[in-house]
Amino acid sequence: MLCHDDADGLSAGALLARALAQTAYGFPRVRVIGRGESAWSDAVRAELAAGPSVAGLIVTDLGVQAEPVLPGVPTILVDHHVPRSEPSAEVATVISGYGAEPTPTSSLLAQACAAALLGEAEAEGLVWLAALGAVGDLGERGAVSRCDGGCAAFRNPKDPARGREPGERPASLQQR
């Protein structure tokens, strides 16, 4: 599993890892992708290829693009950002919040995946991770509600930062 190093990416990665740990798949290896790195970079691909074999890959909060992270490896992309390009079904399965109004964060998408994998009742214990990621990602720009048993947080559709790429600084901070 590859996840972004911000609050939303870390929460989504932790949530999916905990959910998978409760299944026959077991706890996955997790690699946090930091600022300036890309899941699609030659360096990350070489690192993954050099380690233990990868039977499948989950990439969360790192964007969506057409080319495979690891060619021939089943991949799931969980993301809410503007896609750079769309992968074919043979390259990756995309679970995206982009285009939904309002747009859910990657951690909320991960919570929905956990509920589908484990069932609503089992996934309920992971809701706090989705809330943590959503609040960390959205701050004052979003709205969080129903965290008393479920969690919904959405990016404000009028927020100019809404379309930023993972790790990209807001325009107001780019000169600093």
JSON list of C-alpha atoms in Angstrom, two decimals:
[
{"chain": "A", "resi": 1, "resn": "MET", "atom": "CA", "xyz": [0.00, 0.00, 0.00]},
{"chain": "A", "resi": 2, "resn": "LEU", "atom": "CA", "xyz": [1.22, 3.46, -0.91]},
{"chain": "A", "resi": 3, "resn": "CYS", "atom": "CA", "xyz": [-0.26, 6.52, 0.79]},
{"chain": "A", "resi": 4, "resn": "HIS", "atom": "CA", "xyz": [0.38, 10.25, 0.80]},
{"chain": "A", "resi": 5, "resn": "ASP", "atom": "CA", "xyz": [2.13, 11.74, 3.84]},
{"chain": "A", "resi": 6, "resn": "ASP", "atom": "CA", "xyz": [-0.60, 14.28, 4.69]},
{"chain": "A", "resi": 7, "resn": "ALA", "atom": "CA", "xyz": [-3.43, 13.79, 7.19]},
{"chain": "A", "resi": 8, "resn": "ASP", "atom": "CA", "xyz": [-5.88, 12.49, 4.60]},
{"chain": "A", "resi": 9, "resn": "GLY", "atom": "CA", "xyz": [-3.43, 10.09, 2.95]},
{"chain": "A", "resi": 10, "resn": "LEU", "atom": "CA", "xyz": [-2.09, 8.73, 6.25]},
{"chain": "A", "resi": 11, "resn": "SER", "atom": "CA", "xyz": [-5.59, 8.26, 7.63]},
{"chain": "A", "resi": 12, "resn": "ALA", "atom": "CA", "xyz": [-6.78, 6.55, 4.45]},
{"chain": "A", "resi": 13, "resn": "GLY", "atom": "CA", "xyz": [-3.73, 4.28, 4.47]},
{"chain": "A", "resi": 14, "resn": "ALA", "atom": "CA", "xyz": [-4.11, 3.43, 8.17]},
{"chain": "A", "resi": 15, "resn": "LEU", "atom": "CA", "xyz": [-7.82, 2.80, 7.75]},
{"chain": "A", "resi": 16, "resn": "LEU", "atom": "CA", "xyz": [-7.38, 0.48, 4.77]},
{"chain": "A", "resi": 17, "resn": "ALA", "atom": "CA", "xyz": [-4.45, -1.33, 6.41]},
{"chain": "A", "resi": 18, "resn": "ARG", "atom": "CA", "xyz": [-6.50, -1.96, 9.57]},
{"chain": "A", "resi": 19, "resn": "ALA", "atom": "CA", "xyz": [-9.46, -3.13, 7.51]},
{"chain": "A", "resi": 20, "resn": "LEU", "atom": "CA", "xyz": [-7.30, -5.51, 5.47]},
{"chain": "A", "resi": 21, "resn": "ALA", "atom": "CA", "xyz": [-5.69, -6.82, 8.67]},
{"chain": "A", "resi": 22, "resn": "GLN", "atom": "CA", "xyz": [-9.14, -8.08, 9.70]},
{"chain": "A", "resi": 23, "resn": "THR", "atom": "CA", "xyz": [-9.40, -10.21, 6.55]},
{"chain": "A", "resi": 24, "resn": "ALA", "atom": "CA", "xyz": [-7.55, -13.19, 5.11]},
{"chain": "A", "resi": 25, "resn": "TYR", "atom": "CA", "xyz": [-5.32, -10.70, 3.24]},
{"chain": "A", "resi": 26, "resn": "GLY", "atom": "CA", "xyz": [-3.67, -9.65, 6.50]},
{"chain": "A", "resi": 27, "resn": "PHE", "atom": "CA", "xyz": [-1.85, -6.42, 7.28]},
{"chain": "A", "resi": 28, "resn": "PRO", "atom": "CA", "xyz": [-0.23, -4.98, 4.14]},
{"chain": "A", "resi": 29, "resn": "ARG", "atom": "CA", "xyz": [3.21, -3.46, 3.80]},
{"chain": "A", "resi": 30, "resn": "VAL", "atom": "CA", "xyz": [2.73, 0.30, 3.82]},
{"chain": "A", "resi": 31, "resn": "ARG", "atom": "CA", "xyz": [5.00, 2.84, 2.16]},
{"chain": "A", "resi": 32, "resn": "VAL", "atom": "CA", "xyz": [4.38, 6.52, 2.86]},
{"chain": "A", "resi": 33, "resn": "ILE", "atom": "CA", "xyz": [5.06, 8.72, -0.15]},
{"chain": "A", "resi": 34, "resn": "GLY", "atom": "CA", "xyz": [6.47, 12.07, 0.95]},
{"chain": "A", "resi": 35, "resn": "ARG", "atom": "CA", "xyz": [6.61, 15.54, -0.51]},
{"chain": "A", "resi": 36, "resn": "GLY", "atom": "CA", "xyz": [8.44, 15.54, -3.83]},
{"chain": "A", "resi": 37, "resn": "GLU", "atom": "CA", "xyz": [7.95, 11.79, -4.38]},
{"chain": "A", "resi": 38, "resn": "SER", "atom": "CA", "xyz": [5.53, 10.08, -6.73]},
{"chain": "A", "resi": 39, "resn": "ALA", "atom": "CA", "xyz": [4.10, 6.59, -6.68]},
{"chain": "A", "resi": 40, "resn": "TRP", "atom": "CA", "xyz": [4.75, 6.58, -10.44]},
{"chain": "A", "resi": 41, "resn": "SER", "atom": "CA", "xyz": [8.43, 7.55, -10.20]},
{"chain": "A", "resi": 42, "resn": "ASP", "atom": "CA", "xyz": [11.22, 5.25, -11.34]},
{"chain": "A", "resi": 43, "resn": "ALA", "atom": "CA", "xyz": [12.69, 5.36, -7.81]},
{"chain": "A", "resi": 44, "resn": "VAL", "atom": "CA", "xyz": [9.50, 4.14, -6.11]},
{"chain": "A", "resi": 45, "resn": "ARG", "atom": "CA", "xyz": [8.92, 1.53, -8.81]},
{"chain": "A", "resi": 46, "resn": "ALA", "atom": "CA", "xyz": [12.50, 0.23, -8.35]},
{"chain": "A", "resi": 47, "resn": "GLU", "atom": "CA", "xyz": [12.05, 0.14, -4.58]},
{"chain": "A", "resi": 48, "resn": "LEU", "atom": "CA", "xyz": [8.85, -1.88, -4.89]},
{"chain": "A", "resi": 49, "resn": "ALA", "atom": "CA", "xyz": [10.38, -4.23, -7.46]},
{"chain": "A", "resi": 50, "resn": "ALA", "atom": "CA", "xyz": [13.45, -4.81, -5.26]},
{"chain": "A", "resi": 51, "resn": "GLY", "atom": "CA", "xyz": [11.43, -5.77, -2.18]},
{"chain": "A", "resi": 52, "resn": "PRO", "atom": "CA", "xyz": [9.23, -8.79, -1.53]},
{"chain": "A", "resi": 53, "resn": "SER", "atom": "CA", "xyz": [6.91, -9.64, -4.42]},
{"chain": "A", "resi": 54, "resn": "VAL", "atom": "CA", "xyz": [3.82, -7.47, -4.72]},
{"chain": "A", "resi": 55, "resn": "ALA", "atom": "CA", "xyz": [0.61, -9.39, -5.38]},
{"chain": "A", "resi": 56, "resn": "GLY", "atom": "CA", "xyz": [-1.57, -6.29, -5.42]},
{"chain": "A", "resi": 57, "resn": "LEU", "atom": "CA", "xyz": [-1.26, -2.59, -4.77]},
{"chain": "A", "resi": 58, "resn": "ILE", "atom": "CA", "xyz": [-3.50, 0.01, -3.13]},
{"chain": "A", "resi": 59, "resn": "VAL", "atom": "CA", "xyz": [-2.53, 3.63, -3.77]},
{"chain": "A", "resi": 60, "resn": "THR", "atom": "CA", "xyz": [-4.38, 6.26, -1.76]},
{"chain": "A", "resi": 61, "resn": "ASP", "atom": "CA", "xyz": [-4.49, 10.05, -1.89]},
{"chain": "A", "resi": 62, "resn": "LEU", "atom": "CA", "xyz": [-1.68, 10.20, -4.47]},
{"chain": "A", "resi": 63, "resn": "GLY", "atom": "CA", "xyz": [-3.66, 11.08, -7.56]},
{"chain": "A", "resi": 64, "resn": "VAL", "atom": "CA", "xyz": [-4.91, 9.15, -10.55]},
{"chain": "A", "resi": 65, "resn": "GLN", "atom": "CA", "xyz": [-3.10, 8.70, -13.85]},
{"chain": "A", "resi": 66, "resn": "ALA", "atom": "CA", "xyz": [-3.27, 6.34, -16.78]},
{"chain": "A", "resi": 67, "resn": "GLU", "atom": "CA", "xyz": [0.05, 4.54, -16.52]},
{"chain": "A", "resi": 68, "resn": "PRO", "atom": "CA", "xyz": [0.47, 1.66, -14.06]},
{"chain": "A", "resi": 69, "resn": "VAL", "atom": "CA", "xyz": [2.47, 2.08, -10.87]},
{"chain": "A", "resi": 70, "resn": "LEU", "atom": "CA", "xyz": [3.77, -1.48, -11.30]},
{"chain": "A", "resi": 71, "resn": "PRO", "atom": "CA", "xyz": [2.92, -3.00, -14.69]},
{"chain": "A", "resi": 72, "resn": "GLY", "atom": "CA", "xyz": [1.03, -6.27, -14.42]},
{"chain": "A", "resi": 73, "resn": "VAL", "atom": "CA", "xyz": [0.19, -5.83, -10.70]},
{"chain": "A", "resi": 74, "resn": "PRO", "atom": "CA", "xyz": [-3.51, -5.47, -9.81]},
{"chain": "A", "resi": 75, "resn": "THR", "atom": "CA", "xyz": [-3.92, -1.91, -8.51]},
{"chain": "A", "resi": 76, "resn": "ILE", "atom": "CA", "xyz": [-6.65, 0.06, -6.75]},
{"chain": "A", "resi": 77, "resn": "LEU", "atom": "CA", "xyz": [-6.40, 3.86, -6.75]},
{"chain": "A", "resi": 78, "resn": "VAL", "atom": "CA", "xyz": [-8.39, 5.59, -3.97]},
{"chain": "A", "resi": 79, "resn": "ASP", "atom": "CA", "xyz": [-8.35, 9.34, -4.48]},
{"chain": "A", "resi": 80, "resn": "HIS", "atom": "CA", "xyz": [-10.33, 12.59, -4.53]},
{"chain": "A", "resi": 81, "resn": "HIS", "atom": "CA", "xyz": [-8.05, 14.86, -6.59]},
{"chain": "A", "resi": 82, "resn": "VAL", "atom": "CA", "xyz": [-8.44, 15.98, -10.19]},
{"chain": "A", "resi": 83, "resn": "PRO", "atom": "CA", "xyz": [-7.20, 12.99, -12.25]},
{"chain": "A", "resi": 84, "resn": "ARG", "atom": "CA", "xyz": [-4.12, 13.65, -14.39]},
{"chain": "A", "resi": 85, "resn": "SER", "atom": "CA", "xyz": [-5.38, 10.99, -16.80]},
{"chain": "A", "resi": 86, "resn": "GLU", "atom": "CA", "xyz": [-7.65, 7.94, -16.60]},
{"chain": "A", "resi": 87, "resn": "PRO", "atom": "CA", "xyz": [-6.25, 4.41, -16.43]},
{"chain": "A", "resi": 88, "resn": "SER", "atom": "CA", "xyz": [-7.91, 1.60, -18.33]},
{"chain": "A", "resi": 89, "resn": "ALA", "atom": "CA", "xyz": [-9.65, -1.13, -16.31]},
{"chain": "A", "resi": 90, "resn": "GLU", "atom": "CA", "xyz": [-6.66, -3.41, -17.03]},
{"chain": "A", "resi": 91, "resn": "VAL", "atom": "CA", "xyz": [-4.28, -0.93, -15.35]},
{"chain": "A", "resi": 92, "resn": "ALA", "atom": "CA", "xyz": [-6.23, -0.01, -12.20]},
{"chain": "A", "resi": 93, "resn": "THR", "atom": "CA", "xyz": [-9.57, 0.12, -10.49]},
{"chain": "A", "resi": 94, "resn": "VAL", "atom": "CA", "xyz": [-10.30, 3.73, -9.52]},
{"chain": "A", "resi": 95, "resn": "ILE", "atom": "CA", "xyz": [-12.34, 4.64, -6.45]},
{"chain": "A", "resi": 96, "resn": "SER", "atom": "CA", "xyz": [-12.72, 8.37, -6.79]},
{"chain": "A", "resi": 97, "resn": "GLY", "atom": "CA", "xyz": [-14.61, 11.15, -5.14]},
{"chain": "A", "resi": 98, "resn": "TYR", "atom": "CA", "xyz": [-13.69, 13.60, -7.86]},
{"chain": "A", "resi": 99, "resn": "GLY", "atom": "CA", "xyz": [-16.74, 15.03, -9.55]},
{"chain": "A", "resi": 100, "resn": "ALA", "atom": "CA", "xyz": [-19.09, 14.21, -6.70]},
{"chain": "A", "resi": 101, "resn": "GLU", "atom": "CA", "xyz": [-20.75, 17.21, -5.13]},
{"chain": "A", "resi": 102, "resn": "PRO", "atom": "CA", "xyz": [-19.65, 17.60, -2.49]},
{"chain": "A", "resi": 103, "resn": "THR", "atom": "CA", "xyz": [-16.34, 15.79, -2.95]},
{"chain": "A", "resi": 104, "resn": "PRO", "atom": "CA", "xyz": [-15.42, 13.28, -0.20]},
{"chain": "A", "resi": 105, "resn": "THR", "atom": "CA", "xyz": [-11.80, 13.05, 0.95]},
{"chain": "A", "resi": 106, "resn": "SER", "atom": "CA", "xyz": [-9.65, 9.97, 0.33]},
{"chain": "A", "resi": 107, "resn": "SER", "atom": "CA", "xyz": [-10.05, 8.94, 3.98]},
{"chain": "A", "resi": 108, "resn": "LEU", "atom": "CA", "xyz": [-13.84, 8.99, 3.60]},
{"chain": "A", "resi": 109, "resn": "LEU", "atom": "CA", "xyz": [-13.53, 6.91, 0.44]},
{"chain": "A", "resi": 110, "resn": "ALA", "atom": "CA", "xyz": [-11.32, 4.50, 2.40]},
{"chain": "A", "resi": 111, "resn": "GLN", "atom": "CA", "xyz": [-14.01, 4.27, 5.09]},
{"chain": "A", "resi": 112, "resn": "ALA", "atom": "CA", "xyz": [-16.56, 3.34, 2.42]},
{"chain": "A", "resi": 113, "resn": "CYS", "atom": "CA", "xyz": [-14.13, 0.67, 1.15]},
{"chain": "A", "resi": 114, "resn": "ALA", "atom": "CA", "xyz": [-13.69, -0.68, 4.68]},
{"chain": "A", "resi": 115, "resn": "ALA", "atom": "CA", "xyz": [-17.47, -0.86, 5.11]},
{"chain": "A", "resi": 116, "resn": "ALA", "atom": "CA", "xyz": [-17.77, -2.78, 1.82]},
{"chain": "A", "resi": 117, "resn": "LEU", "atom": "CA", "xyz": [-14.96, -5.12, 2.85]},
{"chain": "A", "resi": 118, "resn": "LEU", "atom": "CA", "xyz": [-15.90, -5.71, 6.49]},
{"chain": "A", "resi": 119, "resn": "GLY", "atom": "CA", "xyz": [-19.54, -4.68, 6.71]},
{"chain": "A", "resi": 120, "resn": "GLU", "atom": "CA", "xyz": [-20.89, -1.47, 8.24]},
{"chain": "A", "resi": 121, "resn": "ALA", "atom": "CA", "xyz": [-20.82, -2.72, 11.84]},
{"chain": "A", "resi": 122, "resn": "GLU", "atom": "CA", "xyz": [-17.18, -3.88, 11.72]},
{"chain": "A", "resi": 123, "resn": "ALA", "atom": "CA", "xyz": [-16.00, -0.78, 9.87]},
{"chain": "A", "resi": 124, "resn": "GLU", "atom": "CA", "xyz": [-17.68, 1.50, 12.42]},
{"chain": "A", "resi": 125, "resn": "GLY", "atom": "CA", "xyz": [-14.66, 1.17, 14.70]},
{"chain": "A", "resi": 126, "resn": "LEU", "atom": "CA", "xyz": [-12.51, 2.85, 12.03]},
{"chain": "A", "resi": 127, "resn": "VAL", "atom": "CA", "xyz": [-14.69, 5.93, 11.54]},
{"chain": "A", "resi": 128, "resn": "TRP", "atom": "CA", "xyz": [-12.43, 8.01, 13.76]},
{"chain": "A", "resi": 129, "resn": "LEU", "atom": "CA", "xyz": [-9.61, 7.59, 11.22]},
{"chain": "A", "resi": 130, "resn": "ALA", "atom": "CA", "xyz": [-11.83, 8.87, 8.43]},
{"chain": "A", "resi": 131, "resn": "ALA", "atom": "CA", "xyz": [-12.82, 11.87, 10.56]},
{"chain": "A", "resi": 132, "resn": "LEU", "atom": "CA", "xyz": [-9.19, 12.59, 11.45]},
{"chain": "A", "resi": 133, "resn": "GLY", "atom": "CA", "xyz": [-8.15, 12.53, 7.80]},
{"chain": "A", "resi": 134, "resn": "ALA", "atom": "CA", "xyz": [-11.08, 14.63, 6.64]},
{"chain": "A", "resi": 135, "resn": "VAL", "atom": "CA", "xyz": [-10.61, 17.31, 9.28]},
{"chain": "A", "resi": 136, "resn": "GLY", "atom": "CA", "xyz": [-6.84, 17.30, 8.72]},
{"chain": "A", "resi": 137, "resn": "ASP", "atom": "CA", "xyz": [-7.27, 17.66, 4.96]},
{"chain": "A", "resi": 138, "resn": "LEU", "atom": "CA", "xyz": [-10.10, 20.17, 4.93]},
{"chain": "A", "resi": 139, "resn": "GLY", "atom": "CA", "xyz": [-9.66, 22.19, 8.10]},
{"chain": "A", "resi": 140, "resn": "GLU", "atom": "CA", "xyz": [-11.93, 25.19, 7.98]},
{"chain": "A", "resi": 141, "resn": "ARG", "atom": "CA", "xyz": [-12.63, 24.69, 4.26]},
{"chain": "A", "resi": 142, "resn": "GLY", "atom": "CA", "xyz": [-14.89, 21.70, 4.78]},
{"chain": "A", "resi": 143, "resn": "ALA", "atom": "CA", "xyz": [-17.76, 20.48, 6.84]},
{"chain": "A", "resi": 144, "resn": "VAL", "atom": "CA", "xyz": [-17.76, 17.44, 9.06]},
{"chain": "A", "resi": 145, "resn": "SER", "atom": "CA", "xyz": [-21.00, 15.99, 10.30]},
{"chain": "A", "resi": 146, "resn": "ARG", "atom": "CA", "xyz": [-22.47, 12.80, 11.75]},
{"chain": "A", "resi": 147, "resn": "CYS", "atom": "CA", "xyz": [-19.30, 11.73, 13.58]},
{"chain": "A", "resi": 148, "resn": "ASP", "atom": "CA", "xyz": [-21.50, 10.23, 16.28]},
{"chain": "A", "resi": 149, "resn": "GLY", "atom": "CA", "xyz": [-21.82, 6.91, 14.47]},
{"chain": "A", "resi": 150, "resn": "GLY", "atom": "CA", "xyz": [-20.93, 7.76, 10.91]},
{"chain": "A", "resi": 151, "resn": "CYS", "atom": "CA", "xyz": [-18.78, 10.43, 9.41]},
{"chain": "A", "resi": 152, "resn": "ALA", "atom": "CA", "xyz": [-19.23, 12.70, 6.47]},
{"chain": "A", "resi": 153, "resn": "ALA", "atom": "CA", "xyz": [-16.83, 15.47, 5.56]},
{"chain": "A", "resi": 154, "resn": "PHE", "atom": "CA", "xyz": [-16.78, 17.23, 2.27]},
{"chain": "A", "resi": 155, "resn": "ARG", "atom": "CA", "xyz": [-14.61, 19.75, 0.55]},
{"chain": "A", "resi": 156, "resn": "ASN", "atom": "CA", "xyz": [-16.25, 23.10, 0.02]},
{"chain": "A", "resi": 157, "resn": "PRO", "atom": "CA", "xyz": [-16.99, 23.19, -3.74]},
{"chain": "A", "resi": 158, "resn": "LYS", "atom": "CA", "xyz": [-16.12, 26.92, -3.84]},
{"chain": "A", "resi": 159, "resn": "ASP", "atom": "CA", "xyz": [-12.68, 26.40, -2.24]},
{"chain": "A", "resi": 160, "resn": "PRO", "atom": "CA", "xyz": [-9.94, 27.45, -4.70]},
{"chain": "A", "resi": 161, "resn": "ALA", "atom": "CA", "xyz": [-7.59, 24.83, -3.20]},
{"chain": "A", "resi": 162, "resn": "ARG", "atom": "CA", "xyz": [-9.98, 22.05, -4.18]},
{"chain": "A", "resi": 163, "resn": "GLY", "atom": "CA", "xyz": [-8.16, 21.02, -7.36]},
{"chain": "A", "resi": 164, "resn": "ARG", "atom": "CA", "xyz": [-4.61, 20.97, -5.97]},
{"chain": "A", "resi": 165, "resn": "GLU", "atom": "CA", "xyz": [-2.48, 17.91, -6.54]},
{"chain": "A", "resi": 166, "resn": "PRO", "atom": "CA", "xyz": [-1.16, 15.93, -3.55]},
{"chain": "A", "resi": 167, "resn": "GLY", "atom": "CA", "xyz": [1.80, 17.79, -2.05]},
{"chain": "A", "resi": 168, "resn": "GLU", "atom": "CA", "xyz": [1.17, 20.92, -4.13]},
{"chain": "A", "resi": 169, "resn": "ARG", "atom": "CA", "xyz": [1.27, 24.11, -2.10]},
{"chain": "A", "resi": 170, "resn": "PRO", "atom": "CA", "xyz": [-1.64, 26.56, -2.27]},
{"chain": "A", "resi": 171, "resn": "ALA", "atom": "CA", "xyz": [-0.95, 29.55, -4.50]},
{"chain": "A", "resi": 172, "resn": "SER", "atom": "CA", "xyz": [-0.88, 31.80, -1.44]},
{"chain": "A", "resi": 173, "resn": "LEU", "atom": "CA", "xyz": [2.12, 29.85, -0.08]},
{"chain": "A", "resi": 174, "resn": "GLN", "atom": "CA", "xyz": [4.07, 29.26, -3.28]},
{"chain": "A", "resi": 175, "resn": "GLN", "atom": "CA", "xyz": [6.08, 32.50, -3.02]},
{"chain": "A", "resi": 176, "resn": "ARG", "atom": "CA", "xyz": [7.28, 31.71, 0.53]}
]
